[in-house]
Short mmCIF file of C-alpha atoms and ligand atoms in Angstrom, two decimals:
data_model
loop_
_atom_site.label_atom_id
_atom_site.label_comp_id
_atom_site.label_asym_id
_atom_site.label_seq_id
_atom_site.Cartn_x
_atom_site.Cartn_y
_atom_site.Cartn_z
CA MET K 1 -8.37 -18.64 -0.82
CA LYS K 2 -10.15 -20.70 -3.43
CA LEU K 3 -11.56 -18.97 -6.25
CA MET K 4 -14.47 -20.69 -8.09
CA VAL K 5 -13.55 -19.01 -11.40
CA ASN K 6 -16.03 -20.52 -13.62
CA LYS K 7 -19.16 -19.67 -11.53
CA LEU K 8 -18.03 -16.16 -10.80
CA ARG K 9 -17.75 -12.99 -12.82
CA ALA K 10 -14.36 -11.80 -14.09
CA VAL K 11 -13.58 -8.65 -12.18
CA GLY K 12 -10.67 -6.08 -12.99
CA ILE K 13 -9.27 -2.56 -12.38
CA VAL K 14 -11.18 -0.27 -14.76
CA GLY K 15 -9.96 3.11 -13.48
CA LEU K 16 -7.15 4.43 -11.20
CA GLY K 17 -5.81 7.54 -9.64
CA ALA K 18 -3.28 8.79 -7.13
CA TRP K 19 -2.75 12.01 -5.02
CA LEU K 20 0.46 13.10 -3.23
CA PRO K 21 0.77 16.10 -0.98
CA GLU K 22 3.10 18.80 -2.14
CA GLU K 23 5.44 19.20 0.68
CA LYS K 24 8.87 17.18 0.29
CA ILE K 25 11.17 16.04 3.07
CA THR K 26 14.44 15.31 1.77
CA ASN K 27 17.17 13.03 3.57
CA HIS K 28 18.96 16.23 4.03
CA ASP K 29 16.08 17.80 5.99
CA LEU K 30 16.15 14.66 8.16
CA THR K 31 19.80 15.13 9.12
CA LYS K 32 18.68 18.19 10.99
CA LEU K 33 16.25 16.05 13.18
CA VAL K 34 18.26 12.75 13.86
CA ASP K 35 21.78 11.43 13.57
CA THR K 36 21.62 10.25 10.01
CA SER K 37 22.96 11.02 6.41
CA ASP K 38 21.66 10.95 2.94
CA GLU K 39 24.30 8.30 2.24
CA TRP K 40 23.05 6.06 4.96
CA ILE K 41 19.53 6.33 4.06
CA PHE K 42 19.82 6.01 0.38
CA THR K 43 22.15 3.02 0.44
CA ARG K 44 20.20 1.15 3.26
CA THR K 45 16.56 1.98 1.92
CA GLY K 46 16.72 3.62 -1.65
CA ILE K 47 14.81 6.56 -0.36
CA SER K 48 15.80 10.07 -1.20
CA GLU K 49 12.61 12.08 -0.22
CA ARG K 50 9.03 11.53 0.73
CA ARG K 51 5.86 13.60 0.93
CA LYS K 52 4.28 15.27 3.85
CA ALA K 53 0.60 16.17 4.29
CA ALA K 54 -0.13 19.66 5.52
CA ALA K 55 -1.16 20.13 9.27
CA GLU K 56 -4.76 20.32 8.38
CA GLU K 57 -4.80 17.47 5.99
CA ALA K 58 -5.87 14.15 7.07
CA ALA K 59 -6.30 10.64 5.36
CA SER K 60 -9.76 11.21 4.02
CA ASP K 61 -8.55 14.41 2.34
CA LEU K 62 -5.78 12.66 0.22
CA GLY K 63 -8.09 9.62 -0.30
CA THR K 64 -10.93 11.84 -1.57
CA LYS K 65 -8.71 13.33 -4.21
CA ALA K 66 -7.30 10.02 -5.30
CA ALA K 67 -10.83 8.54 -5.38
CA GLN K 68 -12.13 11.48 -7.45
CA LYS K 69 -9.27 10.82 -10.08
CA ALA K 70 -9.98 7.12 -10.12
CA LEU K 71 -13.69 7.69 -10.72
CA LEU K 72 -12.93 10.12 -13.58
CA SER K 73 -10.53 7.68 -15.22
CA ALA K 74 -13.13 4.73 -14.92
CA GLN K 75 -15.85 7.29 -16.33
CA VAL K 76 -17.82 6.28 -13.34
CA LYS K 77 -20.24 8.69 -11.43
CA PRO K 78 -20.05 8.79 -7.64
CA GLU K 79 -23.69 7.80 -7.37
CA GLU K 80 -23.00 4.58 -9.21
CA VAL K 81 -20.57 3.30 -6.61
CA ASP K 82 -22.09 0.37 -4.52
CA LEU K 83 -19.18 -0.15 -2.15
CA ILE K 84 -16.25 1.90 -0.86
CA ILE K 85 -13.50 -0.03 0.96
CA VAL K 86 -10.50 2.12 2.41
CA ALA K 87 -7.44 0.42 3.51
CA THR K 88 -5.61 2.78 6.04
CA VAL K 89 -3.61 2.53 9.36
CA THR K 90 -3.77 6.29 9.63
CA PRO K 91 -7.53 7.04 9.63
CA ASP K 92 -8.89 10.50 10.45
CA MET K 93 -10.09 9.04 13.69
CA PHE K 94 -11.20 5.74 15.30
CA PHE K 95 -14.92 6.23 14.12
CA PRO K 96 -16.54 7.12 11.85
CA SER K 97 -14.66 5.24 9.34
CA THR K 98 -12.48 7.05 6.83
CA ALA K 99 -14.58 5.37 4.02
CA CYS K 100 -17.75 7.10 5.43
CA LEU K 101 -15.94 10.45 5.25
CA ILE K 102 -14.68 9.87 1.70
CA GLN K 103 -18.45 8.68 0.73
CA LYS K 104 -19.73 12.11 1.90
CA ASN K 105 -16.89 13.93 0.20
CA ILE K 106 -17.26 12.34 -3.09
CA GLY K 107 -21.13 12.22 -3.01
CA ALA K 108 -21.25 8.42 -3.47
CA THR K 109 -24.76 8.57 -1.94
CA LYS K 110 -25.70 4.84 -2.35
CA ALA K 111 -22.44 3.22 -1.52
CA VAL K 112 -21.85 0.98 1.55
CA ALA K 113 -18.45 1.98 3.08
CA PHE K 114 -16.07 0.48 5.52
CA ASP K 115 -12.37 0.61 6.49
CA LEU K 116 -10.04 -2.33 6.36
CA SER K 117 -6.88 -2.80 8.57
CA ALA K 118 -4.01 -4.81 7.15
CA ALA K 119 -1.24 -2.18 7.14
CA CYS K 120 0.96 -2.13 4.24
CA SER K 121 -0.81 -5.09 2.65
CA GLY K 122 -4.10 -3.26 3.14
CA PHE K 123 -4.59 -2.44 -0.59
CA LEU K 124 -4.13 -6.09 -1.52
CA TYR K 125 -6.56 -7.19 1.25
CA ALA K 126 -9.02 -4.53 -0.03
CA LEU K 127 -8.74 -5.71 -3.57
CA ALA K 128 -9.37 -9.25 -2.58
CA VAL K 129 -12.51 -8.24 -0.61
CA GLY K 130 -13.88 -5.92 -3.44
CA ASN K 131 -13.14 -8.66 -6.03
CA GLN K 132 -15.46 -10.97 -4.04
CA PHE K 133 -18.33 -8.57 -3.99
CA VAL K 134 -18.16 -7.95 -7.82
CA ALA K 135 -17.40 -11.60 -8.67
CA THR K 136 -20.40 -12.95 -6.89
CA GLY K 137 -22.73 -10.35 -8.34
CA ALA K 138 -23.54 -8.55 -5.09
CA TYR K 139 -22.31 -5.24 -6.33
CA ASP K 140 -21.24 -3.93 -9.80
CA THR K 141 -19.01 -1.13 -8.80
CA VAL K 142 -16.42 -1.15 -5.89
CA LEU K 143 -14.07 1.73 -5.05
CA VAL K 144 -10.99 0.76 -3.34
CA VAL K 145 -8.97 3.61 -1.71
CA ALA K 146 -5.65 3.29 0.19
CA THR K 147 -4.71 6.43 2.02
CA GLU K 148 -2.04 7.10 4.52
CA VAL K 149 -0.68 10.02 6.51
CA LEU K 150 2.18 8.22 8.15
CA THR K 151 4.21 11.44 8.87
CA LYS K 152 1.80 12.22 11.79
CA MET K 153 2.43 8.68 13.19
CA VAL K 154 6.30 8.66 13.22
CA ASN K 155 8.64 9.53 16.14
CA TRP K 156 10.71 12.19 14.66
CA GLU K 157 13.34 11.34 17.21
CA ASP K 158 13.57 7.67 16.21
CA ARG K 159 16.09 7.35 13.21
CA ASN K 160 15.23 3.72 12.88
CA SER K 161 11.78 4.55 11.55
CA CYS K 162 11.34 8.25 10.85
CA ILE K 163 13.51 8.08 7.64
CA LEU K 164 11.10 5.42 6.02
CA PHE K 165 7.64 6.81 5.81
CA GLY K 166 5.76 9.29 3.70
CA ASP K 167 2.17 10.35 2.89
CA GLY K 168 0.05 9.60 -0.12
CA ALA K 169 -3.09 7.99 -1.41
CA GLY K 170 -4.12 5.65 -4.50
CA ALA K 171 -7.58 4.49 -5.55
CA VAL K 172 -8.96 2.00 -8.04
CA VAL K 173 -12.50 1.26 -9.46
CA LEU K 174 -13.33 -2.48 -9.69
CA GLN K 175 -16.00 -3.74 -12.21
CA THR K 176 -16.76 -6.74 -14.25
CA VAL K 177 -14.44 -7.33 -17.18
CA GLU K 178 -14.13 -9.86 -20.20
CA LYS K 179 -13.55 -13.43 -19.01
CA GLY K 180 -9.89 -14.45 -18.84
CA THR K 181 -8.77 -10.80 -17.88
CA GLY K 182 -8.73 -8.70 -14.66
CA PHE K 183 -7.77 -10.61 -11.50
CA LEU K 184 -6.43 -14.00 -12.10
CA SER K 185 -5.51 -14.98 -8.49
CA PHE K 186 -4.88 -13.70 -5.14
CA ASP K 187 -2.69 -14.92 -2.12
CA LEU K 188 -3.30 -13.54 1.16
CA GLY K 189 -1.65 -14.25 4.66
CA ALA K 190 -1.33 -13.32 8.20
CA GLU K 191 1.17 -14.25 10.94
CA GLY K 192 0.02 -12.75 14.21
CA MET K 193 3.02 -14.27 16.12
CA GLY K 194 4.97 -11.12 14.66
CA ALA K 195 2.38 -8.66 15.94
CA GLU K 196 5.08 -7.09 18.12
CA LEU K 197 7.60 -6.36 15.33
CA LEU K 198 5.78 -3.20 14.01
CA LYS K 199 3.03 -1.43 15.93
CA VAL K 200 1.65 1.75 17.54
CA PRO K 201 1.16 0.55 21.02
CA ALA K 202 -0.99 3.18 22.59
CA GLY K 203 -4.34 5.00 21.88
CA GLY K 204 -6.36 1.84 21.63
CA SER K 205 -8.10 -0.13 24.28
CA ARG K 206 -4.93 -1.94 25.33
CA GLN K 207 -3.28 1.34 26.37
CA PRO K 208 -5.78 4.26 26.19
CA ALA K 209 -4.25 7.62 25.71
CA SER K 210 -2.96 9.16 29.03
CA LEU K 211 -0.26 11.77 29.86
CA GLU K 212 2.06 8.87 30.39
CA THR K 213 1.50 7.23 27.01
CA VAL K 214 2.12 10.62 25.26
CA GLN K 215 5.31 11.39 27.30
CA ASN K 216 6.66 7.94 26.32
CA LYS K 217 5.86 8.50 22.81
CA GLU K 218 3.80 5.34 22.58
CA HIS K 219 1.37 6.79 20.00
CA PHE K 220 4.03 6.52 17.38
CA ILE K 221 5.33 3.76 15.19
CA ILE K 222 7.61 1.24 16.94
CA MET K 223 9.48 -1.17 14.59
CA ASN K 224 12.07 -4.00 14.72
CA GLY K 225 13.48 -3.17 11.26
CA ASN K 226 15.80 -6.23 11.00
CA GLU K 227 13.14 -8.70 11.85
CA VAL K 228 10.54 -6.99 9.53
CA PHE K 229 13.32 -6.98 6.82
CA LYS K 230 14.03 -10.75 7.16
CA PHE K 231 10.12 -11.55 7.16
CA ALA K 232 9.78 -9.27 4.02
CA VAL K 233 12.59 -10.98 1.96
CA LYS K 234 11.18 -14.33 2.72
CA ILE K 235 7.46 -13.63 2.03
CA MET K 236 7.58 -11.48 -0.95
CA GLY K 237 9.23 -14.27 -2.96
CA GLU K 238 7.09 -16.97 -1.51
CA THR K 239 3.57 -15.35 -2.05
CA SER K 240 4.68 -14.20 -5.56
CA ILE K 241 5.49 -17.73 -6.57
CA LYS K 242 2.34 -18.98 -5.18
CA VAL K 243 -0.04 -16.46 -6.67
CA LEU K 244 1.62 -17.10 -10.10
CA GLU K 245 0.99 -20.90 -9.49
CA LYS K 246 -2.69 -20.27 -8.61
CA ALA K 247 -3.16 -18.20 -11.80
CA GLY K 248 -1.46 -21.06 -13.81
CA LEU K 249 1.30 -18.87 -14.99
CA SER K 250 5.09 -18.86 -14.85
CA ARG K 251 7.67 -16.30 -14.05
CA GLU K 252 8.36 -15.87 -17.69
CA ASP K 253 4.77 -14.73 -18.29
CA LEU K 254 5.27 -11.69 -16.09
CA ASP K 255 5.38 -8.20 -17.69
CA CYS K 256 5.40 -6.00 -14.73
CA LEU K 257 6.07 -6.45 -10.90
CA VAL K 258 4.66 -3.67 -8.75
CA PRO K 259 5.83 -4.42 -5.32
CA HIS K 260 5.15 -2.66 -1.86
CA GLN K 261 7.84 0.06 -1.79
CA ALA K 262 9.56 -0.32 1.56
CA ASN K 263 13.23 -0.92 0.78
CA THR K 264 15.10 -1.41 -2.43
CA ARG K 265 16.95 -4.19 -1.00
CA ILE K 266 13.75 -6.02 -0.27
CA ILE K 267 12.54 -5.39 -3.85
CA THR K 268 15.61 -6.48 -5.25
CA ALA K 269 15.46 -9.88 -3.50
CA ALA K 270 11.93 -10.39 -4.64
CA ARG K 271 12.91 -9.55 -8.19
CA LYS K 272 15.89 -11.96 -8.14
CA ARG K 273 13.67 -14.74 -6.62
CA LEU K 274 11.28 -14.29 -9.62
CA GLY K 275 14.27 -14.09 -11.99
CA LEU K 276 12.99 -10.77 -13.35
CA SER K 277 15.10 -8.01 -15.11
CA ALA K 278 15.08 -4.62 -13.26
CA ASP K 279 13.14 -2.92 -16.26
CA LYS K 280 10.15 -5.19 -15.50
CA VAL K 281 9.89 -3.89 -11.72
CA TYR K 282 8.35 -0.55 -10.98
CA VAL K 283 10.10 1.31 -8.20
CA ASN K 284 9.28 4.90 -6.90
CA LEU K 285 10.25 4.68 -3.26
CA ASP K 286 13.15 6.98 -3.89
CA LYS K 287 10.49 9.86 -4.35
CA TYR K 288 7.98 8.74 -1.79
CA GLY K 289 9.40 6.40 0.73
CA ASN K 290 7.02 3.82 2.31
CA MET K 291 3.40 5.03 2.13
CA SER K 292 2.13 1.77 3.68
CA SER K 293 -1.08 0.63 2.00
CA ALA K 294 -0.81 3.66 -0.45
CA SER K 295 2.56 2.50 -1.88
CA ILE K 296 1.18 -0.09 -4.36
CA PRO K 297 -1.69 1.84 -5.80
CA VAL K 298 0.56 4.99 -6.30
CA ALA K 299 3.24 2.83 -7.99
CA LEU K 300 0.53 1.24 -10.14
CA VAL K 301 -0.74 4.47 -11.39
CA GLU K 302 2.83 5.65 -12.42
CA ALA K 303 3.72 2.23 -13.89
CA VAL K 304 0.57 2.63 -16.14
CA GLU K 305 1.22 6.32 -17.03
CA LYS K 306 5.00 5.46 -17.84
CA GLY K 307 4.06 2.41 -20.10
CA TYR K 308 5.46 -0.27 -17.92
CA ILE K 309 1.82 -1.82 -18.04
CA GLN K 310 -0.38 -1.79 -21.10
CA LYS K 311 -3.49 -3.40 -22.01
CA GLY K 312 -3.00 -7.32 -21.89
CA SER K 313 0.10 -7.03 -19.54
CA ILE K 314 0.41 -9.69 -17.03
CA VAL K 315 1.00 -7.68 -13.69
CA LEU K 316 1.98 -8.96 -10.26
CA LEU K 317 1.20 -6.89 -7.17
CA VAL K 318 2.97 -7.91 -3.92
CA GLY K 319 3.23 -6.51 -0.48
CA PHE K 320 3.86 -7.34 3.42
CA GLY K 321 3.27 -5.34 6.45
CA ALA K 322 2.44 -5.04 10.17
CA GLY K 323 0.32 -7.85 11.57
CA LEU K 324 2.23 -9.43 10.22
CA THR K 325 0.35 -9.57 6.93
CA TRP K 326 0.97 -10.22 3.35
CA GLY K 327 -0.76 -10.35 -0.04
CA SER K 328 -0.39 -10.66 -3.84
CA THR K 329 -2.45 -10.75 -6.93
CA VAL K 330 -1.87 -11.55 -10.63
CA MET K 331 -3.97 -9.57 -13.13
CA LYS K 332 -4.26 -9.35 -16.97
CA TRP K 333 -4.43 -5.69 -17.36
CA VAL K 334 -7.63 -4.36 -18.95
CA VAL K 335 -7.38 -0.63 -19.52
O1 UT7 D 401 6.06 -1.62 5.41
C1 UT7 D 401 6.69 -2.39 6.38
C2 UT7 D 401 7.55 -1.26 7.08
N1 UT7 D 401 8.83 -1.56 7.60
C3 UT7 D 401 9.93 -2.01 6.84
O2 UT7 D 401 9.81 -2.34 5.70
C4 UT7 D 401 11.23 -2.11 7.54
C5 UT7 D 401 12.09 -3.13 6.91
N2 UT7 D 401 13.51 -2.89 7.48
C6 UT7 D 401 14.42 -2.17 6.89
O3 UT7 D 401 14.15 -1.55 5.82
C7 UT7 D 401 15.68 -2.00 7.46
O4 UT7 D 401 15.87 -3.00 8.53
C8 UT7 D 401 16.19 -0.53 7.85
C9 UT7 D 401 16.18 0.32 6.82
C10 UT7 D 401 15.00 -0.15 8.87
C11 UT7 D 401 17.28 -0.66 8.72
O5 UT7 D 401 18.48 -1.18 7.87
P1 UT7 D 401 19.34 -2.20 8.29
O6 UT7 D 401 20.46 -2.41 7.38
O7 UT7 D 401 18.62 -3.31 8.92
O8 UT7 D 401 20.07 -1.57 9.52
P2 UT7 D 401 20.25 -1.90 11.16
O9 UT7 D 401 18.85 -1.84 11.81
O10 UT7 D 401 20.84 -3.27 11.37
O11 UT7 D 401 21.18 -1.02 11.70
C12 UT7 D 401 22.53 -0.85 11.26
C13 UT7 D 401 23.18 0.44 12.02
C14 UT7 D 401 22.89 0.52 13.66
O12 UT7 D 401 23.95 0.90 14.09
P3 UT7 D 401 24.99 0.03 14.83
O13 UT7 D 401 24.22 -0.69 16.05
O14 UT7 D 401 25.44 -1.00 13.84
O15 UT7 D 401 26.09 0.94 15.46
C15 UT7 D 401 21.69 1.54 13.64
O16 UT7 D 401 21.78 2.17 14.82
O17 UT7 D 401 22.62 1.52 11.44
C16 UT7 D 401 22.23 2.53 12.42
N3 UT7 D 401 21.05 3.18 12.00
C17 UT7 D 401 21.12 4.31 11.36
N4 UT7 D 401 22.34 5.14 11.02
C18 UT7 D 401 22.13 6.17 10.54
C19 UT7 D 401 19.69 2.93 12.07
N5 UT7 D 401 19.00 3.92 11.52
C20 UT7 D 401 19.94 4.80 11.06
C21 UT7 D 401 19.87 6.05 10.42
N6 UT7 D 401 20.94 6.74 10.07
N7 UT7 D 401 18.65 6.46 9.98
#
């Protein structure tokens, strides 16, 4: 993606918020469902527990709460929002979009609203899209929400995948910022050849819902963990190096890395590729597991709250996911 930086307005995150459901599922709880152990899960993934939405809670409910917090933190009124982009693979329903439901809930009466599907890379894709609208002057205020209720999409009999995922939401507000701050570069990519590695096969137009698809548990996540792992280790390092180059920065300039929270071994590989010390990487997957598109924004909120990121910090966000997809951005933090 070529950015015509000089002709465009500078754009940055001016407010952010996260929301997590209260109920926790510990590794110990999972040992009652599948043949696994706390020791296996923690050593292979780094996860200790994850959050679970209530039976009546859907993606728009979590996303609405995160969006309201982000607007409050940006001191932006809902009526001022021009565009809402929601990244999710667990929408309330096929249509209307979860973005329209959130628009209604928060009272963003003038906002255009749509969903974006890029799985765990969804937040980064949505940031890149939102950035374009503000940079070109088409819109002044964009709300990006990433919200997932993955616990309703996992097969609780599949130990390969059910241990990994959790629910949560994060949101950010994008506006113009001082030149030289905010987003400095983006790198996005897709590799459709890997589409089979991570998917929910049924329920769409390829395999509409039927008694058979339900009995075969084809409405749940199916994953080739090993292959996704190998892809993730390779791409996280590659895209991070590329996005730094695009920003004209080197690894030494980085103050904080906020990676997609899928597996500590993947994060450690990316950290080592960048030559970063562990204190410059924000990790919270021990508490929340993999929340797909919501992982990065929730981690970003915590990294700011805990002082890992401060005004002027150079921050790298990087993620990968089903599709296969990947994305990264480098920012000079403005709030
Ligand atoms: O956002 C993108 C989403 N997906 C990912 O990020 C997934 C990336 N992949 C991974 O994180 C890892 O591949 C996993 C954590 C899913 C699996 O770890 P692994 O080190 O790649 O294990 P494996 O799949 O090679 O399995 C090793 C063994 C197998 O047993 P055998 O065949 O060696 O006897 C598995 O059956 O571990 C077994 N196993 C388990 N054992 C206990 C798999 N899942 C479990 C489990 N508890 N939950």
